mmCIF file of C-alpha atoms in Angstrom:
data_model
loop_
_atom_site.group_PDB
_atom_site.id
_atom_site.type_symbol
_atom_site.label_atom_id
_atom_site.label_comp_id
_atom_site.label_asym_id
_atom_site.label_seq_id
_atom_site.Cartn_x
_atom_site.Cartn_y
_atom_site.Cartn_z
ATOM 1 C CA MET A 1 8.855 15.007 9.721
ATOM 2 C CA VAL A 2 5.817 16.042 8.081
ATOM 3 C CA LEU A 3 5.901 17.414 5.287
ATOM 4 C CA PHE A 4 2.128 18.626 4.371
ATOM 5 C CA THR A 5 2.168 19.500 0.056
ATOM 6 C CA GLY A 6 -0.421 19.220 -2.684
ATOM 7 C CA ASP A 7 -0.675 16.863 -5.679
ATOM 8 C CA GLY A 8 0.607 20.230 -8.194
ATOM 9 C CA SER A 9 3.174 20.583 -5.668
ATOM 10 C CA LEU A 10 4.162 17.314 -5.889
ATOM 11 C CA GLN A 11 4.254 16.476 -10.105
ATOM 12 C CA MET A 12 6.649 19.140 -10.198
ATOM 13 C CA ASN A 13 9.443 18.007 -7.410
ATOM 14 C CA ILE A 14 8.539 14.074 -7.330
ATOM 15 C CA GLN A 15 11.885 13.551 -8.127
ATOM 16 C CA GLU A 16 12.338 14.585 -4.463
ATOM 17 C CA PHE A 17 10.802 11.106 -3.787
ATOM 18 C CA ALA A 18 13.749 9.189 -4.650
ATOM 19 C CA THR A 19 16.080 11.406 -2.231
ATOM 20 C CA VAL A 20 13.777 10.543 0.502
ATOM 21 C CA VAL A 21 14.188 6.326 -0.233
ATOM 22 C CA GLU A 22 18.161 6.863 -0.942
ATOM 23 C CA GLN A 23 19.085 8.942 2.653
ATOM 24 C CA ASP A 24 16.965 6.262 4.737
ATOM 25 C CA LEU A 25 14.683 9.754 5.691
ATOM 26 C CA ASN A 26 11.627 9.720 8.111
ATOM 27 C CA VAL A 27 9.619 11.795 6.106
ATOM 28 C CA LYS A 28 5.395 11.307 6.296
ATOM 29 C CA ILE A 29 3.897 12.829 3.381
ATOM 30 C CA ILE A 30 0.659 14.244 3.391
ATOM 31 C CA ILE A 31 -0.984 15.109 -0.030
ATOM 32 C CA MET A 32 -3.497 17.701 -0.670
ATOM 33 C CA ASN A 33 -4.963 16.357 -4.096
ATOM 34 C CA ASN A 34 -7.100 19.222 -5.837
ATOM 35 C CA ASN A 35 -5.906 17.585 -9.220
ATOM 36 C CA SER A 36 -4.637 21.237 -10.453
ATOM 37 C CA LEU A 37 -1.681 23.000 -9.940
ATOM 38 C CA GLY A 38 -3.079 25.280 -7.804
ATOM 39 C CA LEU A 39 -0.116 28.134 -8.542
ATOM 40 C CA VAL A 40 -0.439 28.001 -12.131
ATOM 41 C CA ARG A 41 -4.876 27.927 -12.095
ATOM 42 C CA GLN A 42 -3.925 30.878 -9.904
ATOM 43 C CA GLN A 43 -2.141 33.314 -12.455
ATOM 44 C CA GLN A 44 -4.238 32.001 -15.177
ATOM 45 C CA ASN A 45 -7.865 33.273 -13.568
ATOM 46 C CA LEU A 46 -5.253 36.591 -12.277
ATOM 47 C CA PHE A 47 -3.803 37.118 -15.629
ATOM 48 C CA TYR A 48 -5.137 35.372 -18.630
ATOM 49 C CA ASN A 49 -8.680 36.209 -18.380
ATOM 50 C CA LYS A 50 -9.810 32.956 -16.809
ATOM 51 C CA ASN A 51 -7.998 30.929 -20.035
ATOM 52 C CA ILE A 52 -6.920 27.925 -17.360
ATOM 53 C CA TYR A 53 -4.852 25.629 -19.732
ATOM 54 C CA ALA A 54 -2.957 22.393 -18.350
ATOM 55 C CA SER A 55 -3.274 22.961 -14.887
ATOM 56 C CA ASP A 56 -6.854 21.254 -14.717
ATOM 57 C CA PHE A 57 -6.114 17.400 -14.121
ATOM 58 C CA GLN A 58 -9.745 15.073 -14.985
ATOM 59 C CA ILE A 59 -7.428 12.331 -14.475
ATOM 60 C CA ASP A 60 -6.871 10.992 -11.331
ATOM 61 C CA ILE A 61 -2.741 9.960 -10.235
ATOM 62 C CA ASP A 62 -1.908 7.230 -8.281
ATOM 63 C CA PHE A 63 0.633 8.619 -6.018
ATOM 64 C CA VAL A 64 0.309 5.348 -3.791
ATOM 65 C CA THR A 65 1.843 3.224 -6.348
ATOM 66 C CA ILE A 66 3.761 6.414 -8.004
ATOM 67 C CA ALA A 67 5.404 5.709 -4.149
ATOM 68 C CA LYS A 68 6.291 2.436 -4.175
ATOM 69 C CA GLY A 69 7.545 2.990 -7.211
ATOM 70 C CA PHE A 70 9.968 4.558 -5.649
ATOM 71 C CA GLY A 71 10.131 2.064 -3.143
ATOM 72 C CA MET A 72 8.394 3.814 0.005
ATOM 73 C CA LYS A 73 5.336 2.617 1.702
ATOM 74 C CA SER A 74 2.479 4.319 1.275
ATOM 75 C CA ILE A 75 -1.450 4.200 1.730
ATOM 76 C CA ASN A 76 -4.354 6.480 0.618
ATOM 77 C CA VAL A 77 -6.710 7.215 3.710
ATOM 78 C CA ASP A 78 -9.775 7.830 1.980
ATOM 79 C CA GLU A 79 -9.948 3.974 0.937
ATOM 80 C CA ASP A 80 -8.230 2.941 3.841
ATOM 81 C CA THR A 81 -9.898 4.208 6.816
#
């Protein structure tokens, strides 16, 4: 099984990494990282006069390290290719 997800979606559901590991599921997770909560930002643009708050991130989250912390095999294809 392959999951394509955004970084914001993953941040809101990251506890599911534990489920994947505990159930020994064969899931490949592809994270498309744009450093934002895309749907939240879209709502702020559309309905809150483009007042962006807490939906664009200046930091780079290390999802490889987080996944490894859950016991998952993990690589960053930007760095490993």
